[in-house]
Amino acid sequence: MLLSTAVALARQVARRQPRKLLVRAMATPAKQTAPKQEESQLSRSVLEEVLLSEKPKPTTFTGKVAEKAENTFMYVAAAASIAALGAFVYVLGDTFFANDSPNKIYTRALAMIRDDPRSQDIFGESIAGFGEGKRRRNNIASHAYEKDGEQRVRVLFHIKGERGEGNAQCEMAQRDGVWETRFLFVETKTSPRITHVIIDNR
C-alpha cells in the first residue's frame, strides 16, 4: 500500500510541474517589456520638458537691461536686413527694367536689328549682340547726358552674324515724360564699310 501511494504522489507532482513552468514562461515577456515602456516614458517626458520649458525671466535690474538690449539688437538687425533687401531689389529693377537702363535699350535695339531685313542681308539671318571685351560680354557701353532739355542715353555694342561683324549704336531720349528712340544704326567693321540707318528721329 505504501509503495502504491508513493508512486501516485510522484505522478501528481510530475503532472503539476510543467504547468508552473508554462506559467513562468508566459509571464516572462511581461517582465521584459516593462523596462522598455519605462524608457519610452522617460524619453517622452524629457522631450516635453525641453519643448515646453520657458526661458526664466530675469529678476535683477542688470538681467532685465541685458534682455532688453538683446531684443533691441534683434529688432534692429531684422529691420536692417529688410532695408538692405529692398535696396537691392530697387537697384536690380532700376538696372534691368527701367526704360532708360542701358541693358533694356540694348535688348530693344538688338531685337529691332534682328527683325530688320537690310541688317539680315548685311550680317546674316542669325545676329548676336555682345558688349565690350571677351570676358565682359554683357558690359554694354553707354553714355547718359542732357541736351536741349532732354535726358538722353546712348548705347554702343557689337553684333555678329554668319556674313560678318559690326557695331551698333542706339540712342533714347525722354520727351514729355516718354522715352523714344532717336536713332539706331549699324555699320560693318570690314572694308568696304557699310552704314545702315534703321531709325532716325533726330
PDB file of C-alpha atoms in Angstrom:
ATOM      1  CA  MET A   1       0.000   0.000   0.000  1.00  0.00           C
ATOM      2  CA  LEU A   2       2.742   2.466   0.908  1.00  0.00           C
ATOM      3  CA  LEU A   3       4.558   1.826  -2.369  1.00  0.00           C
ATOM      4  CA  SER A   4       1.485   2.422  -4.490  1.00  0.00           C
ATOM      5  CA  THR A   5       0.695   5.618  -2.613  1.00  0.00           C
ATOM      6  CA  ALA A   6       4.238   6.987  -3.183  1.00  0.00           C
ATOM      7  CA  VAL A   7       4.029   6.242  -6.897  1.00  0.00           C
ATOM      8  CA  ALA A   8       0.706   8.068  -7.168  1.00  0.00           C
ATOM      9  CA  LEU A   9       2.101  11.151  -5.391  1.00  0.00           C
ATOM     10  CA  ALA A  10       5.153  11.206  -7.705  1.00  0.00           C
ATOM     11  CA  ARG A  11       2.904  11.143 -10.766  1.00  0.00           C
ATOM     12  CA  GLN A  12       0.812  14.040  -9.459  1.00  0.00           C
ATOM     13  CA  VAL A  13       3.938  16.113  -8.813  1.00  0.00           C
ATOM     14  CA  ALA A  14       5.236  15.377 -12.324  1.00  0.00           C
ATOM     15  CA  ARG A  15       1.936  16.484 -13.850  1.00  0.00           C
ATOM     16  CA  ARG A  16       1.879  19.772 -11.930  1.00  0.00           C
ATOM     17  CA  GLN A  17       5.479  20.927 -12.682  1.00  0.00           C
ATOM     18  CA  PRO A  18       5.050  21.657 -16.477  1.00  0.00           C
ATOM     19  CA  ARG A  19       2.090  23.905 -15.719  1.00  0.00           C
ATOM     20  CA  LYS A  20       4.211  26.018 -13.367  1.00  0.00           C
ATOM     21  CA  LEU A  21       6.956  26.240 -15.979  1.00  0.00           C
ATOM     22  CA  LEU A  22       4.412  27.250 -18.648  1.00  0.00           C
ATOM     23  CA  VAL A  23       3.009  29.933 -16.387  1.00  0.00           C
ATOM     24  CA  ARG A  24       6.534  31.251 -15.710  1.00  0.00           C
ATOM     25  CA  ALA A  25       7.351  31.211 -19.447  1.00  0.00           C
ATOM     26  CA  MET A  26       4.185  33.145 -20.224  1.00  0.00           C
ATOM     27  CA  ALA A  27       4.887  35.693 -17.522  1.00  0.00           C
ATOM     28  CA  THR A  28       8.479  36.351 -18.632  1.00  0.00           C
ATOM     29  CA  PRO A  29       7.704  38.655 -21.665  1.00  0.00           C
ATOM     30  CA  ALA A  30       5.672  40.978 -19.478  1.00  0.00           C
ATOM     31  CA  LYS A  31       8.677  41.478 -17.212  1.00  0.00           C
ATOM     32  CA  GLN A  32      10.950  42.169 -20.241  1.00  0.00           C
ATOM     33  CA  THR A  33       8.654  44.773 -21.838  1.00  0.00           C
ATOM     34  CA  ALA A  34       8.298  46.757 -18.637  1.00  0.00           C
ATOM     35  CA  PRO A  35      11.781  48.422 -18.875  1.00  0.00           C
ATOM     36  CA  LYS A  36      11.144  49.443 -22.489  1.00  0.00           C
ATOM     37  CA  GLN A  37       7.905  51.185 -21.544  1.00  0.00           C
ATOM     38  CA  GLU A  38       9.662  52.986 -18.719  1.00  0.00           C
ATOM     39  CA  GLU A  39      12.452  54.141 -21.072  1.00  0.00           C
ATOM     40  CA  SER A  40       9.954  55.479 -23.653  1.00  0.00           C
ATOM     41  CA  GLN A  41       8.008  57.319 -20.967  1.00  0.00           C
ATOM     42  CA  LEU A  42      11.233  58.782 -19.616  1.00  0.00           C
ATOM     43  CA  SER A  43      12.433  59.997 -23.036  1.00  0.00           C
ATOM     44  CA  ARG A  44       8.983  61.445 -23.764  1.00  0.00           C
ATOM     45  CA  SER A  45       8.932  63.353 -20.515  1.00  0.00           C
ATOM     46  CA  VAL A  46      12.415  64.766 -21.186  1.00  0.00           C
ATOM     47  CA  LEU A  47      11.390  65.881 -24.693  1.00  0.00           C
ATOM     48  CA  GLU A  48       8.234  67.536 -23.407  1.00  0.00           C
ATOM     49  CA  GLU A  49      10.240  69.311 -20.762  1.00  0.00           C
ATOM     50  CA  VAL A  50      12.648  70.688 -23.380  1.00  0.00           C
ATOM     51  CA  LEU A  51       9.897  71.818 -25.743  1.00  0.00           C
ATOM     52  CA  LEU A  52       7.507  73.226 -23.198  1.00  0.00           C
ATOM     53  CA  SER A  53      10.013  74.760 -20.846  1.00  0.00           C
ATOM     54  CA  GLU A  54      10.065  78.559 -20.804  1.00  0.00           C
ATOM     55  CA  LYS A  55      13.151  80.696 -20.511  1.00  0.00           C
ATOM     56  CA  PRO A  56      13.315  82.073 -16.993  1.00  0.00           C
ATOM     57  CA  LYS A  57      12.725  85.793 -16.839  1.00  0.00           C
ATOM     58  CA  PRO A  58      15.484  87.862 -15.270  1.00  0.00           C
ATOM     59  CA  THR A  59      14.708  89.212 -11.835  1.00  0.00           C
ATOM     60  CA  THR A  60      17.648  91.556 -11.347  1.00  0.00           C
ATOM     61  CA  PHE A  61      17.975  95.021 -12.881  1.00  0.00           C
ATOM     62  CA  THR A  62      21.107  94.041 -14.786  1.00  0.00           C
ATOM     63  CA  GLY A  63      19.419  90.987 -16.244  1.00  0.00           C
ATOM     64  CA  LYS A  64      16.397  92.992 -17.405  1.00  0.00           C
ATOM     65  CA  VAL A  65      18.628  95.584 -19.069  1.00  0.00           C
ATOM     66  CA  ALA A  66      20.609  92.841 -20.842  1.00  0.00           C
ATOM     67  CA  GLU A  67      17.403  91.190 -22.079  1.00  0.00           C
ATOM     68  CA  LYS A  68      16.051  94.497 -23.450  1.00  0.00           C
ATOM     69  CA  ALA A  69      19.362  95.216 -25.160  1.00  0.00           C
ATOM     70  CA  GLU A  70      19.327  91.765 -26.794  1.00  0.00           C
ATOM     71  CA  ASN A  71      15.756  92.221 -28.031  1.00  0.00           C
ATOM     72  CA  THR A  72      16.571  95.683 -29.393  1.00  0.00           C
ATOM     73  CA  PHE A  73      19.584  94.339 -31.259  1.00  0.00           C
ATOM     74  CA  MET A  74      17.472  91.596 -32.845  1.00  0.00           C
ATOM     75  CA  TYR A  75      14.839  94.120 -33.997  1.00  0.00           C
ATOM     76  CA  VAL A  76      17.475  96.452 -35.439  1.00  0.00           C
ATOM     77  CA  ALA A  77      19.202  93.568 -37.264  1.00  0.00           C
ATOM     78  CA  ALA A  78      15.892  92.403 -38.762  1.00  0.00           C
ATOM     79  CA  ALA A  79      14.997  95.940 -39.890  1.00  0.00           C
ATOM     80  CA  ALA A  80      18.441  96.433 -41.440  1.00  0.00           C
ATOM     81  CA  SER A  81      18.158  93.150 -43.342  1.00  0.00           C
ATOM     82  CA  ILE A  82      14.743  94.108 -44.756  1.00  0.00           C
ATOM     83  CA  ALA A  83      16.033  97.550 -45.776  1.00  0.00           C
ATOM     84  CA  ALA A  84      19.087  96.043 -47.496  1.00  0.00           C
ATOM     85  CA  LEU A  85      16.893  93.580 -49.390  1.00  0.00           C
ATOM     86  CA  GLY A  86      14.583  96.378 -50.516  1.00  0.00           C
ATOM     87  CA  ALA A  87      17.514  98.463 -51.741  1.00  0.00           C
ATOM     88  CA  PHE A  88      18.927  95.502 -53.661  1.00  0.00           C
ATOM     89  CA  VAL A  89      15.575  94.838 -55.365  1.00  0.00           C
ATOM     90  CA  TYR A  90      15.264  98.537 -56.268  1.00  0.00           C
ATOM     91  CA  VAL A  91      18.737  98.692 -57.789  1.00  0.00           C
ATOM     92  CA  LEU A  92      18.164  95.450 -59.688  1.00  0.00           C
ATOM     93  CA  GLY A  93      14.861  96.676 -61.093  1.00  0.00           C
ATOM     94  CA  ASP A  94      16.302 100.080 -61.995  1.00  0.00           C
ATOM     95  CA  THR A  95      19.234  98.462 -63.784  1.00  0.00           C
ATOM     96  CA  PHE A  96      17.364  95.907 -65.875  1.00  0.00           C
ATOM     97  CA  PHE A  97      13.740  97.078 -66.118  1.00  0.00           C
ATOM     98  CA  ALA A  98      13.814 100.909 -66.236  1.00  0.00           C
ATOM     99  CA  ASN A  99      13.096 102.407 -69.665  1.00  0.00           C
ATOM    100  CA  ASP A 100      16.376 104.337 -69.637  1.00  0.00           C
ATOM    101  CA  SER A 101      18.558 101.444 -68.439  1.00  0.00           C
ATOM    102  CA  PRO A 102      21.372 100.549 -70.883  1.00  0.00           C
ATOM    103  CA  ASN A 103      20.512  96.842 -70.714  1.00  0.00           C
ATOM    104  CA  LYS A 104      16.888  97.435 -71.689  1.00  0.00           C
ATOM    105  CA  ILE A 105      17.862  99.810 -74.534  1.00  0.00           C
ATOM    106  CA  TYR A 106      20.367  97.215 -75.756  1.00  0.00           C
ATOM    107  CA  THR A 107      17.744  94.453 -75.675  1.00  0.00           C
ATOM    108  CA  ARG A 108      15.232  96.523 -77.665  1.00  0.00           C
ATOM    109  CA  ALA A 109      17.821  97.669 -80.199  1.00  0.00           C
ATOM    110  CA  LEU A 110      19.102  94.138 -80.799  1.00  0.00           C
ATOM    111  CA  ALA A 111      15.550  92.891 -81.349  1.00  0.00           C
ATOM    112  CA  MET A 112      14.918  95.631 -83.970  1.00  0.00           C
ATOM    113  CA  ILE A 113      18.195  94.801 -85.719  1.00  0.00           C
ATOM    114  CA  ARG A 114      17.308  91.104 -85.892  1.00  0.00           C
ATOM    115  CA  ASP A 115      13.908  91.933 -87.414  1.00  0.00           C
ATOM    116  CA  ASP A 116      15.324  94.365 -89.995  1.00  0.00           C
ATOM    117  CA  PRO A 117      15.602  92.797 -93.494  1.00  0.00           C
ATOM    118  CA  ARG A 118      18.530  95.000 -94.573  1.00  0.00           C
ATOM    119  CA  SER A 119      20.530  94.093 -91.442  1.00  0.00           C
ATOM    120  CA  GLN A 120      19.892  90.431 -92.221  1.00  0.00           C
ATOM    121  CA  ASP A 121      21.250  90.946 -95.739  1.00  0.00           C
ATOM    122  CA  ILE A 122      24.434  92.546 -94.373  1.00  0.00           C
ATOM    123  CA  PHE A 123      25.202  90.314 -91.375  1.00  0.00           C
ATOM    124  CA  GLY A 124      23.056  87.207 -91.883  1.00  0.00           C
ATOM    125  CA  GLU A 125      19.766  85.968 -90.553  1.00  0.00           C
ATOM    126  CA  SER A 126      21.194  84.938 -87.161  1.00  0.00           C
ATOM    127  CA  ILE A 127      22.574  88.054 -85.448  1.00  0.00           C
ATOM    128  CA  ALA A 128      24.107  88.025 -81.969  1.00  0.00           C
ATOM    129  CA  GLY A 129      24.950  91.017 -79.792  1.00  0.00           C
ATOM    130  CA  PHE A 130      27.553  91.462 -77.074  1.00  0.00           C
ATOM    131  CA  GLY A 131      29.349  94.113 -75.057  1.00  0.00           C
ATOM    132  CA  GLU A 132      32.950  95.107 -74.587  1.00  0.00           C
ATOM    133  CA  GLY A 133      35.739  92.552 -74.141  1.00  0.00           C
ATOM    134  CA  LYS A 134      35.777  88.778 -74.314  1.00  0.00           C
ATOM    135  CA  ARG A 135      35.128  88.364 -70.597  1.00  0.00           C
ATOM    136  CA  ARG A 136      32.573  91.180 -70.384  1.00  0.00           C
ATOM    137  CA  ARG A 137      30.024  90.191 -72.971  1.00  0.00           C
ATOM    138  CA  ASN A 138      27.196  91.817 -71.015  1.00  0.00           C
ATOM    139  CA  ASN A 139      29.099  95.040 -70.289  1.00  0.00           C
ATOM    140  CA  ILE A 140      27.264  97.394 -72.654  1.00  0.00           C
ATOM    141  CA  ALA A 141      28.987 100.735 -73.221  1.00  0.00           C
ATOM    142  CA  SER A 142      26.592 103.605 -72.505  1.00  0.00           C
ATOM    143  CA  HIS A 143      26.580 107.372 -72.097  1.00  0.00           C
ATOM    144  CA  ALA A 144      23.855 109.422 -70.381  1.00  0.00           C
ATOM    145  CA  TYR A 145      23.662 113.172 -70.904  1.00  0.00           C
ATOM    146  CA  GLU A 146      21.227 116.088 -71.171  1.00  0.00           C
ATOM    147  CA  LYS A 147      20.763 118.259 -74.260  1.00  0.00           C
ATOM    148  CA  ASP A 148      18.042 120.659 -75.414  1.00  0.00           C
ATOM    149  CA  GLY A 149      16.092 119.948 -72.226  1.00  0.00           C
ATOM    150  CA  GLU A 150      16.029 116.193 -72.913  1.00  0.00           C
ATOM    151  CA  GLN A 151      17.506 113.303 -70.967  1.00  0.00           C
ATOM    152  CA  ARG A 152      19.346 111.069 -73.416  1.00  0.00           C
ATOM    153  CA  VAL A 153      21.048 107.681 -73.162  1.00  0.00           C
ATOM    154  CA  ARG A 154      23.251 106.260 -75.906  1.00  0.00           C
ATOM    155  CA  VAL A 155      24.466 102.654 -76.062  1.00  0.00           C
ATOM    156  CA  LEU A 156      27.156 101.057 -78.218  1.00  0.00           C
ATOM    157  CA  PHE A 157      27.529  97.312 -78.710  1.00  0.00           C
ATOM    158  CA  HIS A 158      28.890  94.749 -81.153  1.00  0.00           C
ATOM    159  CA  ILE A 159      26.922  92.491 -83.466  1.00  0.00           C
ATOM    160  CA  LYS A 160      27.940  89.354 -85.312  1.00  0.00           C
ATOM    161  CA  GLY A 161      26.318  87.167 -87.958  1.00  0.00           C
ATOM    162  CA  GLU A 162      27.202  84.495 -90.482  1.00  0.00           C
ATOM    163  CA  ARG A 163      28.299  87.097 -93.037  1.00  0.00           C
ATOM    164  CA  GLY A 164      30.323  89.450 -90.878  1.00  0.00           C
ATOM    165  CA  GLU A 165      30.693  91.585 -87.768  1.00  0.00           C
ATOM    166  CA  GLY A 166      29.820  95.167 -86.997  1.00  0.00           C
ATOM    167  CA  ASN A 167      28.881  97.828 -84.456  1.00  0.00           C
ATOM    168  CA  ALA A 168      25.503  99.203 -83.475  1.00  0.00           C
ATOM    169  CA  GLN A 169      24.507 102.472 -81.841  1.00  0.00           C
ATOM    170  CA  CYS A 170      21.163 103.352 -80.342  1.00  0.00           C
ATOM    171  CA  GLU A 171      20.053 106.485 -78.513  1.00  0.00           C
ATOM    172  CA  MET A 172      16.903 107.060 -76.464  1.00  0.00           C
ATOM    173  CA  ALA A 173      15.536 110.476 -75.456  1.00  0.00           C
ATOM    174  CA  GLN A 174      12.892 111.408 -72.906  1.00  0.00           C
ATOM    175  CA  ARG A 175      10.281 113.688 -74.444  1.00  0.00           C
ATOM    176  CA  ASP A 176       7.277 114.793 -72.398  1.00  0.00           C
ATOM    177  CA  GLY A 177       7.989 112.028 -69.900  1.00  0.00           C
ATOM    178  CA  VAL A 178       8.091 109.310 -72.571  1.00  0.00           C
ATOM    179  CA  TRP A 179      11.277 107.575 -73.750  1.00  0.00           C
ATOM    180  CA  GLU A 180      11.582 107.395 -77.542  1.00  0.00           C
ATOM    181  CA  THR A 181      14.244 106.117 -79.915  1.00  0.00           C
ATOM    182  CA  ARG A 182      16.205 108.993 -81.506  1.00  0.00           C
ATOM    183  CA  PHE A 183      18.296 106.842 -83.806  1.00  0.00           C
ATOM    184  CA  LEU A 184      19.518 103.308 -84.407  1.00  0.00           C
ATOM    185  CA  PHE A 185      22.100 102.346 -86.996  1.00  0.00           C
ATOM    186  CA  VAL A 186      24.582  99.553 -87.736  1.00  0.00           C
ATOM    187  CA  GLU A 187      27.900  99.557 -89.611  1.00  0.00           C
ATOM    188  CA  THR A 188      30.302  96.861 -90.703  1.00  0.00           C
ATOM    189  CA  LYS A 189      33.845  96.544 -89.363  1.00  0.00           C
ATOM    190  CA  THR A 190      35.455  95.408 -92.601  1.00  0.00           C
ATOM    191  CA  SER A 191      36.003  97.328 -95.829  1.00  0.00           C
ATOM    192  CA  PRO A 192      34.102  98.490 -97.651  1.00  0.00           C
ATOM    193  CA  ARG A 193      32.293  99.900 -94.633  1.00  0.00           C
ATOM    194  CA  ILE A 194      28.531  99.806 -94.884  1.00  0.00           C
ATOM    195  CA  THR A 195      26.361 102.001 -92.658  1.00  0.00           C
ATOM    196  CA  HIS A 196      22.674 101.232 -92.450  1.00  0.00           C
ATOM    197  CA  VAL A 197      20.267 103.532 -90.557  1.00  0.00           C
ATOM    198  CA  ILE A 198      17.265 101.694 -89.145  1.00  0.00           C
ATOM    199  CA  ILE A 199      15.614 104.578 -87.192  1.00  0.00           C
ATOM    200  CA  ASP A 200      16.314 108.317 -87.416  1.00  0.00           C
ATOM    201  CA  ASN A 201      14.107 110.655 -85.362  1.00  0.00           C
ATOM    202  CA  ARG A 202      16.666 113.418 -84.789  1.00  0.00           C
TER     203      ARG A 202
END
